[in-house]
Amino acid sequence: MFEITDKPIAAADLEDLVITNADGAVVTFAGVVRGHSKGKKVLYLEYEAYKEMAEKKMAEIGEEIKARWPIDRIAIRHRVGYLEIGETAVAIAVSAPHRQEAFEACQYAIDRLKRFVPVWKKEVWEDGEVWVGREGG
Amino acid sequence: MMKVKLKLFATYREKVGQSELELSVPEGSTAGGVLARLVADYPALAGLAGATMFAVDQEFAAADAVLYDGQELALLPPVSGG
Protein backbone atom coordinates (compact mmCIF):
# COMPACT_ATOMS: atom_id res chain seq x y z
CA MET A 1 0.00 0.00 0.00
CA PHE A 2 3.07 2.25 -0.15
CA GLU A 3 4.23 2.32 -3.71
CA ILE A 4 6.32 4.20 -6.25
CA THR A 5 5.05 3.47 -9.74
CA ASP A 6 5.61 4.63 -13.30
CA LYS A 7 1.98 3.92 -14.20
CA PRO A 8 -0.90 6.44 -14.04
CA ILE A 9 -2.49 6.69 -10.58
CA ALA A 10 -5.86 7.84 -9.21
CA ALA A 11 -6.85 8.59 -5.63
CA ALA A 12 -10.12 6.68 -6.09
CA ASP A 13 -8.16 3.47 -6.73
CA LEU A 14 -6.77 3.67 -3.19
CA GLU A 15 -10.14 3.92 -1.45
CA ASP A 16 -10.86 0.23 -1.85
CA LEU A 17 -7.49 -0.60 -0.34
CA VAL A 18 -8.19 1.16 2.95
CA ILE A 19 -11.91 0.95 3.69
CA THR A 20 -13.14 -1.57 6.27
CA ASN A 21 -16.47 -2.21 7.96
CA ALA A 22 -15.23 -0.35 11.03
CA ASP A 23 -14.74 2.89 9.10
CA GLY A 24 -17.12 5.79 8.75
CA ALA A 25 -14.86 8.04 6.71
CA VAL A 26 -12.38 7.81 3.88
CA VAL A 27 -10.34 10.88 2.96
CA THR A 28 -8.30 10.92 -0.21
CA PHE A 29 -5.77 13.44 -1.47
CA ALA A 30 -4.48 13.83 -5.01
CA GLY A 31 -1.53 16.04 -5.83
CA VAL A 32 -1.82 17.02 -9.49
CA VAL A 33 0.47 18.72 -11.99
CA ARG A 34 -0.19 22.49 -12.22
CA GLY A 35 0.01 24.25 -15.56
CA HIS A 36 1.80 27.30 -14.21
CA SER A 37 4.68 27.82 -11.79
CA LYS A 38 5.82 31.29 -10.69
CA GLY A 39 4.26 32.88 -13.76
CA LYS A 40 5.78 30.41 -16.23
CA LYS A 41 3.83 28.02 -18.38
CA VAL A 42 4.77 24.45 -17.48
CA LEU A 43 4.92 21.95 -20.36
CA TYR A 44 5.29 18.83 -18.23
CA LEU A 45 6.97 17.54 -15.08
CA GLU A 46 9.52 14.81 -14.67
CA TYR A 47 9.47 12.92 -11.35
CA GLU A 48 12.27 10.77 -10.04
CA ALA A 49 12.45 8.73 -6.82
CA TYR A 50 14.92 6.76 -4.75
CA LYS A 51 12.39 3.96 -4.97
CA GLU A 52 13.54 1.62 -2.19
CA MET A 53 13.98 4.43 0.34
CA ALA A 54 10.85 6.31 -0.75
CA GLU A 55 8.65 3.25 -0.25
CA LYS A 56 10.26 2.66 3.13
CA LYS A 57 9.71 6.29 4.20
CA MET A 58 6.09 6.24 3.04
CA ALA A 59 5.53 3.11 5.11
CA GLU A 60 7.07 4.93 8.10
CA ILE A 61 4.56 7.75 7.62
CA GLY A 62 1.87 5.07 7.81
CA GLU A 63 3.31 3.82 11.09
CA GLU A 64 3.44 7.38 12.48
CA ILE A 65 -0.23 7.86 11.64
CA LYS A 66 -1.20 4.56 13.30
CA ALA A 67 0.61 5.70 16.44
CA ARG A 68 -1.18 9.07 16.55
CA TRP A 69 -4.73 8.31 15.47
CA PRO A 70 -7.11 5.33 15.78
CA ILE A 71 -6.34 4.45 12.16
CA ASP A 72 -5.24 1.13 10.73
CA ARG A 73 -5.21 1.59 7.00
CA ILE A 74 -3.33 4.13 4.89
CA ALA A 75 -2.31 3.91 1.25
CA ILE A 76 0.17 6.18 -0.52
CA ARG A 77 1.14 5.91 -4.16
CA HIS A 78 3.57 8.26 -5.92
CA ARG A 79 4.14 8.27 -9.63
CA VAL A 80 7.47 8.81 -11.36
CA GLY A 81 8.40 9.59 -14.96
CA TYR A 82 6.93 12.20 -17.29
CA LEU A 83 3.62 13.71 -16.15
CA GLU A 84 1.35 15.97 -18.17
CA ILE A 85 -0.62 18.91 -16.74
CA GLY A 86 -3.57 17.67 -14.69
CA GLU A 87 -2.19 14.18 -14.09
CA THR A 88 -1.96 12.85 -10.54
CA ALA A 89 1.56 12.73 -9.11
CA VAL A 90 0.69 11.50 -5.63
CA ALA A 91 -2.41 9.86 -4.17
CA ILE A 92 -3.18 9.21 -0.52
CA ALA A 93 -6.15 7.46 1.10
CA VAL A 94 -6.86 7.21 4.82
CA SER A 95 -9.84 5.50 6.43
CA ALA A 96 -10.99 6.03 10.00
CA PRO A 97 -14.02 5.49 12.21
CA HIS A 98 -14.76 9.24 12.09
CA ARG A 99 -14.02 12.05 9.66
CA GLN A 100 -11.91 14.32 11.83
CA GLU A 101 -9.05 11.89 12.29
CA ALA A 102 -9.22 10.88 8.64
CA PHE A 103 -8.84 14.52 7.52
CA GLU A 104 -6.04 15.18 9.99
CA ALA A 105 -4.13 12.03 9.12
CA CYS A 106 -4.40 12.62 5.38
CA GLN A 107 -3.01 16.14 5.73
CA TYR A 108 -0.26 14.83 7.99
CA ALA A 109 0.65 12.22 5.38
CA ILE A 110 1.11 14.69 2.51
CA ASP A 111 2.96 17.20 4.71
CA ARG A 112 5.41 14.52 5.86
CA LEU A 113 5.81 13.14 2.36
CA LYS A 114 6.78 16.52 0.95
CA ARG A 115 9.46 16.96 3.59
CA PHE A 116 11.05 13.55 3.92
CA VAL A 117 10.25 11.18 1.09
CA PRO A 118 13.07 11.13 -1.48
CA VAL A 119 11.19 12.14 -4.63
CA TRP A 120 12.21 14.98 -6.92
CA LYS A 121 10.46 16.85 -9.69
CA LYS A 122 11.79 18.78 -12.63
CA GLU A 123 9.65 21.51 -14.15
CA VAL A 124 10.05 21.85 -17.88
CA TRP A 125 8.93 25.13 -19.46
CA GLU A 126 9.06 26.35 -23.05
CA ASP A 127 12.38 28.09 -22.42
CA GLY A 128 14.09 26.03 -19.75
CA GLU A 129 13.87 23.56 -16.91
CA VAL A 130 14.80 23.23 -13.26
CA TRP A 131 14.86 20.59 -10.54
CA VAL A 132 12.59 22.02 -7.86
CA GLY A 133 14.22 22.38 -4.46
CA ARG A 134 12.72 22.84 -1.03
CA GLU A 135 12.56 26.62 -1.48
CA GLY A 136 10.57 26.21 -4.66
CA GLY A 137 8.04 23.89 -3.02
CA MET B 1 40.33 0.60 0.52
CA MET B 2 36.68 -0.38 0.46
CA LYS B 3 33.85 -0.33 -2.04
CA VAL B 4 30.85 1.99 -1.72
CA LYS B 5 27.87 2.17 -4.07
CA LEU B 6 26.96 5.81 -4.69
CA LYS B 7 23.40 6.60 -5.79
CA LEU B 8 22.79 9.90 -7.58
CA PHE B 9 19.47 11.62 -8.14
CA ALA B 10 18.01 14.65 -9.93
CA THR B 11 20.66 17.32 -10.52
CA TYR B 12 23.45 15.04 -9.30
CA ARG B 13 22.48 12.31 -11.73
CA GLU B 14 22.33 14.75 -14.64
CA LYS B 15 25.60 16.52 -13.92
CA VAL B 16 27.53 13.30 -13.34
CA GLY B 17 25.78 11.54 -16.21
CA GLN B 18 25.13 8.35 -14.24
CA SER B 19 22.64 7.23 -11.63
CA GLU B 20 25.04 4.95 -9.81
CA LEU B 21 28.80 4.77 -9.26
CA GLU B 22 30.98 2.11 -7.65
CA LEU B 23 33.69 3.92 -5.69
CA SER B 24 36.82 2.70 -3.96
CA VAL B 25 37.37 4.89 -0.91
CA PRO B 26 39.73 4.70 2.07
CA GLU B 27 38.58 2.86 5.20
CA GLY B 28 36.95 5.30 7.60
CA SER B 29 35.59 7.57 4.85
CA THR B 30 32.52 9.60 5.75
CA ALA B 31 29.42 10.45 3.71
CA GLY B 32 30.54 14.07 3.52
CA GLY B 33 34.04 12.98 2.52
CA VAL B 34 32.68 11.04 -0.45
CA LEU B 35 30.61 14.07 -1.51
CA ALA B 36 33.70 16.29 -1.27
CA ARG B 37 35.59 13.88 -3.49
CA LEU B 38 32.74 13.84 -6.03
CA VAL B 39 32.64 17.65 -6.07
CA ALA B 40 36.40 17.68 -6.69
CA ASP B 41 35.85 15.43 -9.71
CA TYR B 42 32.76 17.34 -10.90
CA PRO B 43 33.14 21.06 -10.02
CA ALA B 44 29.66 21.76 -11.45
CA LEU B 45 28.27 20.14 -8.29
CA ALA B 46 29.88 22.66 -5.94
CA GLY B 47 26.78 24.88 -5.58
CA LEU B 48 24.61 21.95 -4.53
CA ALA B 49 26.69 20.43 -1.78
CA GLY B 50 25.46 22.65 1.06
CA ALA B 51 21.80 21.64 0.74
CA THR B 52 22.47 17.94 0.22
CA MET B 53 21.25 15.30 2.63
CA PHE B 54 22.70 11.83 2.87
CA ALA B 55 21.26 8.36 3.15
CA VAL B 56 23.26 5.28 4.04
CA ASP B 57 21.57 1.97 3.19
CA GLN B 58 18.29 3.87 2.64
CA GLU B 59 18.26 5.65 6.00
CA PHE B 60 18.99 9.36 6.55
CA ALA B 61 22.55 9.89 7.79
CA ALA B 62 24.70 12.83 8.87
CA ALA B 63 27.64 14.15 6.85
CA ASP B 64 30.04 12.71 9.42
CA ALA B 65 28.56 9.19 9.25
CA VAL B 66 31.38 6.69 8.79
CA LEU B 67 30.92 4.29 5.87
CA TYR B 68 31.63 0.58 5.76
CA ASP B 69 32.54 -1.75 2.93
CA GLY B 70 29.61 -2.59 0.68
CA GLN B 71 27.29 0.14 1.89
CA GLU B 72 25.03 2.21 -0.34
CA LEU B 73 25.43 5.98 -0.03
CA ALA B 74 22.84 8.25 -1.64
CA LEU B 75 23.17 11.98 -2.24
CA LEU B 76 19.76 13.57 -1.76
CA PRO B 77 19.11 17.08 -3.08
CA PRO B 78 16.22 18.89 -1.34
CA VAL B 79 13.16 16.75 -2.00
CA SER B 80 10.20 18.06 -4.00
CA GLY B 81 7.69 15.26 -4.36
CA GLY B 82 3.92 15.57 -4.19
Coordinates of N, CA, C and O in Angstrom, one line a residue, chain B residues 54-82:
Chain B
F54 N 22.1 13.1 3.2 CA 22.7 11.8 2.9 C 21.8 10.7 3.4 O 21.1 10.8 4.3
A55 N 21.9 9.6 2.7 CA 21.3 8.4 3.1 C 22.3 7.2 3.0 O 23.0 7.1 2.0
V56 N 22.4 6.4 4.1 CA 23.3 5.3 4.0 C 22.4 4.0 4.2 O 21.6 4.0 5.2
D57 N 22.4 3.2 3.2 CA 21.6 2.0 3.2 C 20.1 2.4 3.4 O 19.4 1.8 4.2
Q58 N 19.7 3.4 2.7 CA 18.3 3.9 2.6 C 17.8 4.5 3.9 O 16.6 4.5 4.2
E59 N 18.7 5.0 4.8 CA 18.3 5.7 6.0 C 19.0 7.0 6.1 O 20.2 7.0 5.7
F60 N 18.3 8.1 6.5 CA 19.0 9.4 6.6 C 20.2 9.3 7.4 O 20.2 8.6 8.5
A61 N 21.3 9.9 7.0 CA 22.5 9.9 7.8 C 23.2 11.3 7.8 O 22.9 12.1 6.9
A62 N 24.0 11.5 8.8 CA 24.7 12.8 8.9 C 25.9 12.8 8.0 O 26.4 11.8 7.6
A63 N 26.5 14.0 7.7 CA 27.6 14.1 6.9 C 28.8 13.4 7.5 O 29.7 13.0 6.7
D64 N 28.9 13.3 8.8 CA 30.0 12.7 9.4 C 29.8 11.2 9.7 O 30.6 10.6 10.4
A65 N 28.8 10.6 9.1 CA 28.6 9.2 9.2 C 29.7 8.4 8.6 O 30.0 8.7 7.4
V66 N 30.3 7.5 9.3 CA 31.4 6.7 8.8 C 30.8 5.5 8.0 O 29.8 4.9 8.4
L67 N 31.4 5.3 6.8 CA 30.9 4.3 5.9 C 31.7 3.0 6.1 O 32.8 3.0 6.5
Y68 N 31.0 1.9 5.7 CA 31.6 0.6 5.8 C 31.6 -0.1 4.4 O 30.7 0.3 3.6
D69 N 32.4 -1.1 4.2 CA 32.5 -1.7 2.9 C 31.2 -2.3 2.5 O 30.5 -2.9 3.3
G70 N 30.8 -2.0 1.2 CA 29.6 -2.6 0.7 C 28.4 -1.8 0.9 O 27.3 -2.1 0.5
Q71 N 28.5 -0.7 1.6 CA 27.3 0.1 1.9 C 26.9 1.0 0.7 O 27.6 1.2 -0.3
E72 N 25.6 1.4 0.7 CA 25.0 2.2 -0.3 C 24.8 3.6 0.2 O 24.1 3.8 1.1
L73 N 25.5 4.6 -0.4 CA 25.4 6.0 0.0 C 24.6 6.7 -1.1 O 24.9 6.6 -2.3
A74 N 23.6 7.5 -0.7 CA 22.8 8.2 -1.6 C 23.0 9.7 -1.3 O 23.0 10.1 -0.2
L75 N 23.2 10.5 -2.4 CA 23.2 12.0 -2.2 C 21.8 12.5 -2.6 O 21.3 12.2 -3.7
L76 N 21.2 13.2 -1.6 CA 19.8 13.6 -1.8 C 19.7 15.1 -1.8 O 19.8 15.8 -0.8
P77 N 19.4 15.6 -3.0 CA 19.1 17.1 -3.1 C 17.8 17.3 -2.3 O 17.1 16.4 -2.0
P78 N 17.5 18.6 -2.0 CA 16.2 18.9 -1.3 C 15.1 18.2 -2.1 O 15.0 18.4 -3.3
V79 N 14.2 17.5 -1.3 CA 13.2 16.7 -2.0 C 12.0 17.7 -2.4 O 11.8 18.7 -1.9
S80 N 11.3 17.2 -3.5 CA 10.2 18.1 -4.0 C 9.1 17.2 -4.6 O 8.5 17.5 -5.6
G81 N 8.8 16.1 -3.9 CA 7.7 15.3 -4.4 C 6.3 15.9 -4.0 O 6.2 16.9 -3.4
G82 N 5.3 15.1 -4.5 CA 3.9 15.6 -4.2 C 3.4 16.4 -5.3 O 4.0 16.7 -6.3

